[in-house]
PDB file of C-alpha atoms in Angstrom:
ATOM      1  CA  SER A   1     -11.546-130.707 -53.436  1.00 91.00           C
ATOM      2  CA  ILE A   2     -14.061-133.529 -53.838  1.00 96.00           C
ATOM      3  CA  ARG A   3     -17.458-133.031 -52.252  1.00 96.00           C
ATOM      4  CA  TYR A   4     -20.213-135.592 -51.970  1.00 97.00           C
ATOM      5  CA  HIS A   5     -23.785-134.696 -51.105  1.00 96.00           C
ATOM      6  CA  SER A   6     -24.513-136.433 -47.809  1.00 96.00           C
ATOM      7  CA  VAL A   7     -26.955-136.112 -44.922  1.00 96.00           C
ATOM      8  CA  ARG A   8     -28.182-133.486 -42.500  1.00 92.00           C
ATOM      9  CA  ASP A   9     -27.217-133.334 -38.852  1.00 90.00           C
ATOM     10  CA  GLY A  10     -29.284-135.886 -36.945  1.00 89.00           C
ATOM     11  CA  HIS A  11     -29.811-138.275 -39.870  1.00 95.00           C
ATOM     12  CA  VAL A  12     -29.274-141.934 -38.988  1.00 96.00           C
ATOM     13  CA  ASP A  13     -26.304-142.115 -41.391  1.00 97.00           C
ATOM     14  CA  GLU A  14     -24.492-139.095 -39.996  1.00 95.00           C
ATOM     15  CA  PRO A  15     -22.631-140.921 -37.171  1.00 95.00           C
ATOM     16  CA  PRO A  16     -21.129-143.503 -39.571  1.00 97.00           C
ATOM     17  CA  LEU A  17     -20.131-140.714 -41.979  1.00 97.00           C
ATOM     18  CA  VAL A  18     -18.493-138.729 -39.164  1.00 95.00           C
ATOM     19  CA  VAL A  19     -16.574-141.796 -37.989  1.00 96.00           C
ATOM     20  CA  LEU A  20     -15.606-142.593 -41.592  1.00 97.00           C
ATOM     21  CA  GLY A  21     -14.209-139.064 -41.887  1.00 96.00           C
ATOM     22  CA  GLN A  22     -12.190-139.596 -38.733  1.00 94.00           C
ATOM     23  CA  LEU A  23     -10.807-142.839 -40.167  1.00 96.00           C
ATOM     24  CA  LEU A  24      -9.519-140.872 -43.147  1.00 95.00           C
ATOM     25  CA  ASN A  25      -8.389-137.720 -41.373  1.00 91.00           C
ATOM     26  CA  GLY A  26      -5.278-136.740 -39.436  1.00 88.00           C
ATOM     27  CA  ARG A  27      -1.674-137.923 -39.524  1.00 90.00           C
ATOM     28  CA  THR A  28      -2.708-141.426 -38.502  1.00 90.00           C
ATOM     29  CA  GLY A  29      -5.673-141.471 -40.879  1.00 93.00           C
ATOM     30  CA  ARG A  30      -5.917-143.545 -44.017  1.00 95.00           C
ATOM     31  CA  LEU A  31      -5.741-140.607 -46.431  1.00 95.00           C
ATOM     32  CA  TYR A  32      -2.574-139.158 -44.922  1.00 94.00           C
ATOM     33  CA  LYS A  33      -0.860-142.526 -44.686  1.00 95.00           C
ATOM     34  CA  ALA A  34      -1.716-143.486 -48.271  1.00 96.00           C
ATOM     35  CA  LEU A  35      -1.334-140.189 -50.119  1.00 96.00           C
ATOM     36  CA  VAL A  36       1.414-138.478 -48.111  1.00 96.00           C
ATOM     37  CA  GLU A  37       3.524-141.241 -46.582  1.00 95.00           C
ATOM     38  CA  GLU A  38       3.170-144.223 -48.923  1.00 96.00           C
ATOM     39  CA  GLN A  39       2.451-142.869 -52.410  1.00 96.00           C
ATOM     40  CA  GLU A  40       4.009-139.431 -51.796  1.00 95.00           C
ATOM     41  CA  VAL A  41       1.542-137.776 -54.192  1.00 96.00           C
ATOM     42  CA  ALA A  42       0.274-135.216 -51.651  1.00 96.00           C
ATOM     43  CA  THR A  43       1.699-132.947 -48.965  1.00 95.00           C
ATOM     44  CA  SER A  44      -1.578-132.964 -47.050  1.00 94.00           C
ATOM     45  CA  ALA A  45      -4.848-134.876 -47.112  1.00 94.00           C
ATOM     46  CA  PHE A  46      -8.177-134.346 -45.377  1.00 92.00           C
ATOM     47  CA  GLY A  47     -11.625-135.919 -45.279  1.00 94.00           C
ATOM     48  CA  GLY A  48     -14.702-135.216 -43.210  1.00 93.00           C
ATOM     49  CA  GLN A  49     -18.470-135.019 -42.859  1.00 94.00           C
ATOM     50  CA  SER A  50     -20.264-131.720 -42.281  1.00 90.00           C
ATOM     51  CA  GLY A  51     -23.909-132.132 -41.355  1.00 88.00           C
ATOM     52  CA  TYR A  52     -26.066-129.031 -41.295  1.00 87.00           C
ATOM     53  CA  LYS A  53     -29.702-128.412 -40.423  1.00 86.00           C
ATOM     54  CA  TYR A  54     -31.137-129.314 -43.837  1.00 87.00           C
ATOM     55  CA  GLU A  55     -28.390-131.204 -45.658  1.00 91.00           C
ATOM     56  CA  GLY A  56     -24.755-132.188 -45.467  1.00 94.00           C
ATOM     57  CA  LEU A  57     -21.586-132.753 -47.413  1.00 95.00           C
ATOM     58  CA  PHE A  58     -18.578-135.003 -47.179  1.00 96.00           C
ATOM     59  CA  GLU A  59     -15.400-133.306 -48.373  1.00 96.00           C
ATOM     60  CA  LEU A  60     -12.038-134.791 -49.301  1.00 96.00           C
ATOM     61  CA  ARG A  61      -8.968-132.726 -50.162  1.00 94.00           C
ATOM     62  CA  GLY A  62      -5.361-133.299 -51.011  1.00 94.00           C
ATOM     63  CA  THR A  63      -2.544-130.936 -51.962  1.00 93.00           C
ATOM     64  CA  ALA A  64      -0.369-132.341 -54.744  1.00 94.00           C
ATOM     65  CA  THR A  65       3.384-132.633 -54.299  1.00 94.00           C
ATOM     66  CA  GLN A  66       5.640-130.945 -56.808  1.00 91.00           C
ATOM     67  CA  GLY A  67       5.666-133.082 -59.942  1.00 92.00           C
ATOM     68  CA  THR A  68       2.275-134.643 -59.175  1.00 93.00           C
ATOM     69  CA  THR A  69      -0.915-133.506 -60.875  1.00 93.00           C
ATOM     70  CA  PRO A  70      -4.099-132.775 -58.930  1.00 93.00           C
ATOM     71  CA  GLU A  71      -5.774-135.477 -61.027  1.00 94.00           C
ATOM     72  CA  GLU A  72      -3.319-138.058 -59.660  1.00 95.00           C
ATOM     73  CA  VAL A  73      -4.238-136.990 -56.121  1.00 96.00           C
ATOM     74  CA  GLU A  74      -7.918-137.273 -57.037  1.00 96.00           C
ATOM     75  CA  LEU A  75      -7.408-140.841 -58.282  1.00 96.00           C
ATOM     76  CA  ALA A  76      -5.499-141.764 -55.108  1.00 97.00           C
ATOM     77  CA  ILE A  77      -8.403-140.460 -53.006  1.00 97.00           C
ATOM     78  CA  TYR A  78     -10.863-142.557 -55.014  1.00 97.00           C
ATOM     79  CA  ALA A  79      -8.667-145.617 -54.418  1.00 97.00           C
ATOM     80  CA  GLU A  80      -8.922-145.093 -50.648  1.00 96.00           C
ATOM     81  CA  LEU A  81     -12.689-144.660 -50.890  1.00 97.00           C
ATOM     82  CA  ASN A  82     -12.916-147.884 -52.895  1.00 97.00           C
ATOM     83  CA  ARG A  83     -11.050-149.723 -50.124  1.00 96.00           C
ATOM     84  CA  LEU A  84     -13.747-148.567 -47.685  1.00 97.00           C
ATOM     85  CA  LYS A  85     -16.444-149.747 -50.095  1.00 98.00           C
ATOM     86  CA  GLN A  86     -14.917-153.211 -50.516  1.00 98.00           C
ATOM     87  CA  GLU A  87     -13.174-154.044 -47.221  1.00 97.00           C
ATOM     88  CA  LEU A  88     -14.514-153.926 -43.689  1.00 98.00           C
ATOM     89  CA  VAL A  89     -12.562-151.619 -41.401  1.00 97.00           C
ATOM     90  CA  PRO A  90     -10.715-153.691 -38.774  1.00 96.00           C
ATOM     91  CA  GLU A  91     -12.393-153.476 -35.376  1.00 96.00           C
ATOM     92  CA  ARG A  92      -9.176-152.275 -33.706  1.00 96.00           C
ATOM     93  CA  GLU A  93      -8.790-149.353 -36.153  1.00 95.00           C
ATOM     94  CA  LEU A  94     -12.440-148.422 -35.662  1.00 96.00           C
ATOM     95  CA  GLN A  95     -12.121-148.542 -31.866  1.00 95.00           C
ATOM     96  CA  LYS A  96      -9.068-146.265 -31.995  1.00 94.00           C
ATOM     97  CA  VAL A  97     -11.097-143.663 -33.892  1.00 92.00           C
ATOM     98  CA  LYS A  98     -14.001-143.994 -31.456  1.00 92.00           C
ATOM     99  CA  ASN A  99     -11.604-143.460 -28.540  1.00 91.00           C
ATOM    100  CA  GLN A 100     -10.159-140.365 -30.229  1.00 89.00           C
ATOM    101  CA  ASN A 101     -13.685-139.071 -30.825  1.00 84.00           C
ATOM    102  CA  ALA A 102     -14.654-139.565 -27.174  1.00 83.00           C
ATOM    103  CA  ALA A 103     -11.476-137.837 -25.980  1.00 84.00           C
ATOM    104  CA  GLY A 104     -12.045-134.944 -28.405  1.00 82.00           C
ATOM    105  CA  THR A 105     -15.633-134.543 -27.230  1.00 79.00           C
ATOM    106  CA  PHE A 106     -14.463-134.436 -23.620  1.00 79.00           C
ATOM    107  CA  ARG A 107     -11.792-131.829 -24.457  1.00 83.00           C
ATOM    108  CA  ASP A 108     -14.373-129.709 -26.313  1.00 78.00           C
ATOM    109  CA  LEU A 109     -16.616-129.643 -23.255  1.00 81.00           C
ATOM    110  CA  ARG A 110     -13.920-128.760 -20.695  1.00 86.00           C
ATOM    111  CA  SER A 111     -14.002-125.033 -21.427  1.00 88.00           C
ATOM    112  CA  ASN A 112     -16.968-122.703 -21.277  1.00 89.00           C
ATOM    113  CA  TYR A 113     -16.301-121.667 -24.872  1.00 89.00           C
ATOM    114  CA  GLY A 114     -16.195-125.269 -26.102  1.00 85.00           C
ATOM    115  CA  LEU A 115     -19.389-126.130 -24.245  1.00 85.00           C
ATOM    116  CA  MET A 116     -21.100-123.019 -25.607  1.00 87.00           C
ATOM    117  CA  MET A 117     -20.098-123.865 -29.197  1.00 86.00           C
ATOM    118  CA  GLN A 118     -21.347-127.446 -28.936  1.00 83.00           C
ATOM    119  CA  LEU A 119     -24.655-126.307 -27.430  1.00 84.00           C
ATOM    120  CA  LEU A 120     -25.119-123.581 -30.072  1.00 83.00           C
ATOM    121  CA  ILE A 121     -24.411-125.916 -32.977  1.00 82.00           C
ATOM    122  CA  ARG A 122     -26.794-128.545 -31.689  1.00 80.00           C
ATOM    123  CA  GLU A 123     -29.519-126.053 -30.812  1.00 81.00           C
ATOM    124  CA  GLY A 124     -29.256-124.474 -34.258  1.00 79.00           C
ATOM    125  CA  ASN A 125     -29.566-127.833 -35.991  1.00 77.00           C
ATOM    126  CA  ARG A 126     -31.875-130.027 -33.930  1.00 80.00           C
ATOM    127  CA  GLY A 127     -31.900-129.237 -30.200  1.00 80.00           C
ATOM    128  CA  TRP A 128     -29.277-128.777 -27.483  1.00 81.00           C
ATOM    129  CA  GLU A 129     -30.397-131.961 -25.695  1.00 82.00           C
ATOM    130  CA  HIS A 130     -28.558-134.059 -28.274  1.00 78.00           C
ATOM    131  CA  ILE A 131     -25.260-133.135 -26.644  1.00 78.00           C
ATOM    132  CA  ASN A 132     -26.089-135.927 -24.182  1.00 79.00           C
ATOM    133  CA  THR A 133     -27.115-138.596 -26.706  1.00 84.00           C
ATOM    134  CA  ASP A 134     -24.770-138.069 -29.675  1.00 84.00           C
ATOM    135  CA  PRO A 135     -21.672-139.758 -28.164  1.00 84.00           C
ATOM    136  CA  ALA A 136     -23.505-143.092 -27.884  1.00 89.00           C
ATOM    137  CA  LEU A 137     -24.492-142.887 -31.571  1.00 91.00           C
ATOM    138  CA  TYR A 138     -20.850-142.521 -32.638  1.00 91.00           C
ATOM    139  CA  ASP A 139     -19.788-145.331 -30.336  1.00 94.00           C
ATOM    140  CA  ALA A 140     -22.399-147.672 -31.870  1.00 96.00           C
ATOM    141  CA  VAL A 141     -20.964-147.398 -35.419  1.00 97.00           C
ATOM    142  CA  THR A 142     -19.889-150.775 -36.847  1.00 97.00           C
ATOM    143  CA  PRO A 143     -17.527-151.727 -39.692  1.00 98.00           C
ATOM    144  CA  GLU A 144     -20.620-152.719 -41.679  1.00 98.00           C
ATOM    145  CA  ASP A 145     -22.064-149.210 -41.180  1.00 98.00           C
ATOM    146  CA  ILE A 146     -18.863-147.681 -42.575  1.00 97.00           C
ATOM    147  CA  MET A 147     -18.979-149.904 -45.666  1.00 98.00           C
ATOM    148  CA  ARG A 148     -22.706-149.238 -46.178  1.00 98.00           C
ATOM    149  CA  VAL A 149     -22.432-145.428 -46.070  1.00 98.00           C
ATOM    150  CA  ALA A 150     -19.319-145.473 -48.283  1.00 98.00           C
ATOM    151  CA  ASN A 151     -21.248-147.413 -50.929  1.00 98.00           C
ATOM    152  CA  THR A 152     -24.385-145.299 -50.511  1.00 97.00           C
ATOM    153  CA  TYR A 153     -22.954-141.774 -50.586  1.00 97.00           C
ATOM    154  CA  PHE A 154     -19.637-141.957 -52.471  1.00 97.00           C
ATOM    155  CA  THR A 155     -21.057-142.274 -55.968  1.00 96.00           C
ATOM    156  CA  PRO A 156     -20.113-140.333 -59.109  1.00 95.00           C
ATOM    157  CA  GLU A 157     -23.679-138.969 -59.332  1.00 96.00           C
ATOM    158  CA  SER A 158     -23.465-137.214 -55.942  1.00 95.00           C
ATOM    159  CA  ARG A 159     -19.972-135.808 -56.397  1.00 95.00           C
ATOM    160  CA  ALA A 160     -18.611-132.386 -57.333  1.00 95.00           C
ATOM    161  CA  VAL A 161     -14.894-131.920 -57.984  1.00 94.00           C
ATOM    162  CA  ALA A 162     -12.922-128.666 -57.965  1.00 91.00           C
ATOM    163  CA  ILE A 163      -9.277-128.697 -58.995  1.00 90.00           C
ATOM    164  CA  TYR A 164      -7.151-125.659 -58.201  1.00 86.00           C
ATOM    165  CA  TYR A 165      -3.890-124.788 -59.918  1.00 81.00           C
ATOM    166  CA  ARG A 166      -1.327-122.204 -58.940  1.00 74.00           C
ATOM    167  CA  THR A 167       0.094-120.173 -61.791  1.00 72.00           C
ATOM    168  CA  GLU A 168       3.701-121.180 -62.340  1.00 70.00           C
ATOM    169  CA  GLY A 169       6.046-118.835 -60.548  1.00 62.00           C
ATOM    170  CA  GLU A 170       3.230-117.158 -58.643  1.00 58.00           C
ATOM    171  CA  GLU A 171       3.868-116.675 -54.956  1.00 57.00           C
ATOM    172  CA  ALA A 172       1.576-118.545 -52.590  1.00 54.00           C
ATOM    173  CA  GLU A 173       1.181-115.369 -50.527  1.00 54.00           C
ATOM    174  CA  ALA A 174      -0.067-113.072 -53.308  1.00 55.00           C
ATOM    175  CA  ASP A 175      -2.737-111.702 -50.962  1.00 55.00           C
ATOM    176  CA  PRO A 176      -1.227-108.840 -48.901  1.00 57.00           C
ATOM    177  CA  LEU A 177      -3.497-109.688 -45.969  1.00 58.00           C
ATOM    178  CA  VAL A 178      -2.030-113.182 -45.766  1.00 51.00           C
ATOM    179  CA  GLY A 179       1.490-111.742 -45.624  1.00 54.00           C
ATOM    180  CA  ARG A 180       0.590-109.744 -42.498  1.00 53.00           C
ATOM    181  CA  LEU A 181      -0.410-112.889 -40.607  1.00 50.00           C
ATOM    182  CA  LYS A 182       3.199-113.970 -40.075  1.00 49.00           C
TER     183      LYS A 182
END
């Protein structure tokens, strides 16, 4: 797990960081394609921004394949971040992520529960009214914004890394509570 100190909810750089996370995340995201499909160093990969009332964090994770060390996964993640720092995201790729974001926002608001959660989160952080203005902020993100926030926030000085190892031969479901979830 790699975590970078980032920005609070409502900060001007939060929309570009959220969109950057969406560029990396999911089966069609850059992290999954690079680490899982192309390099085959990870079985899963994730990246995303979490903005809270007073501060935020950007987290990246990857689960190493058998025969790959967590450090190799870490280096592969840094390589993807460096691409974002050095190359502008193609407009078409960025628009795809914006479309997915808009569709996800719509889906979240279709149910009473989803609407309630979005209102509660916004009210807790900076005011429920932002549910109406946030989508336009995400839609306004440019490739230059993505490159700028990648260079600003993804620095060694603002990073914390945790590497987890499983003891050889240890079962993944050592916790009896996890076993009951099947």
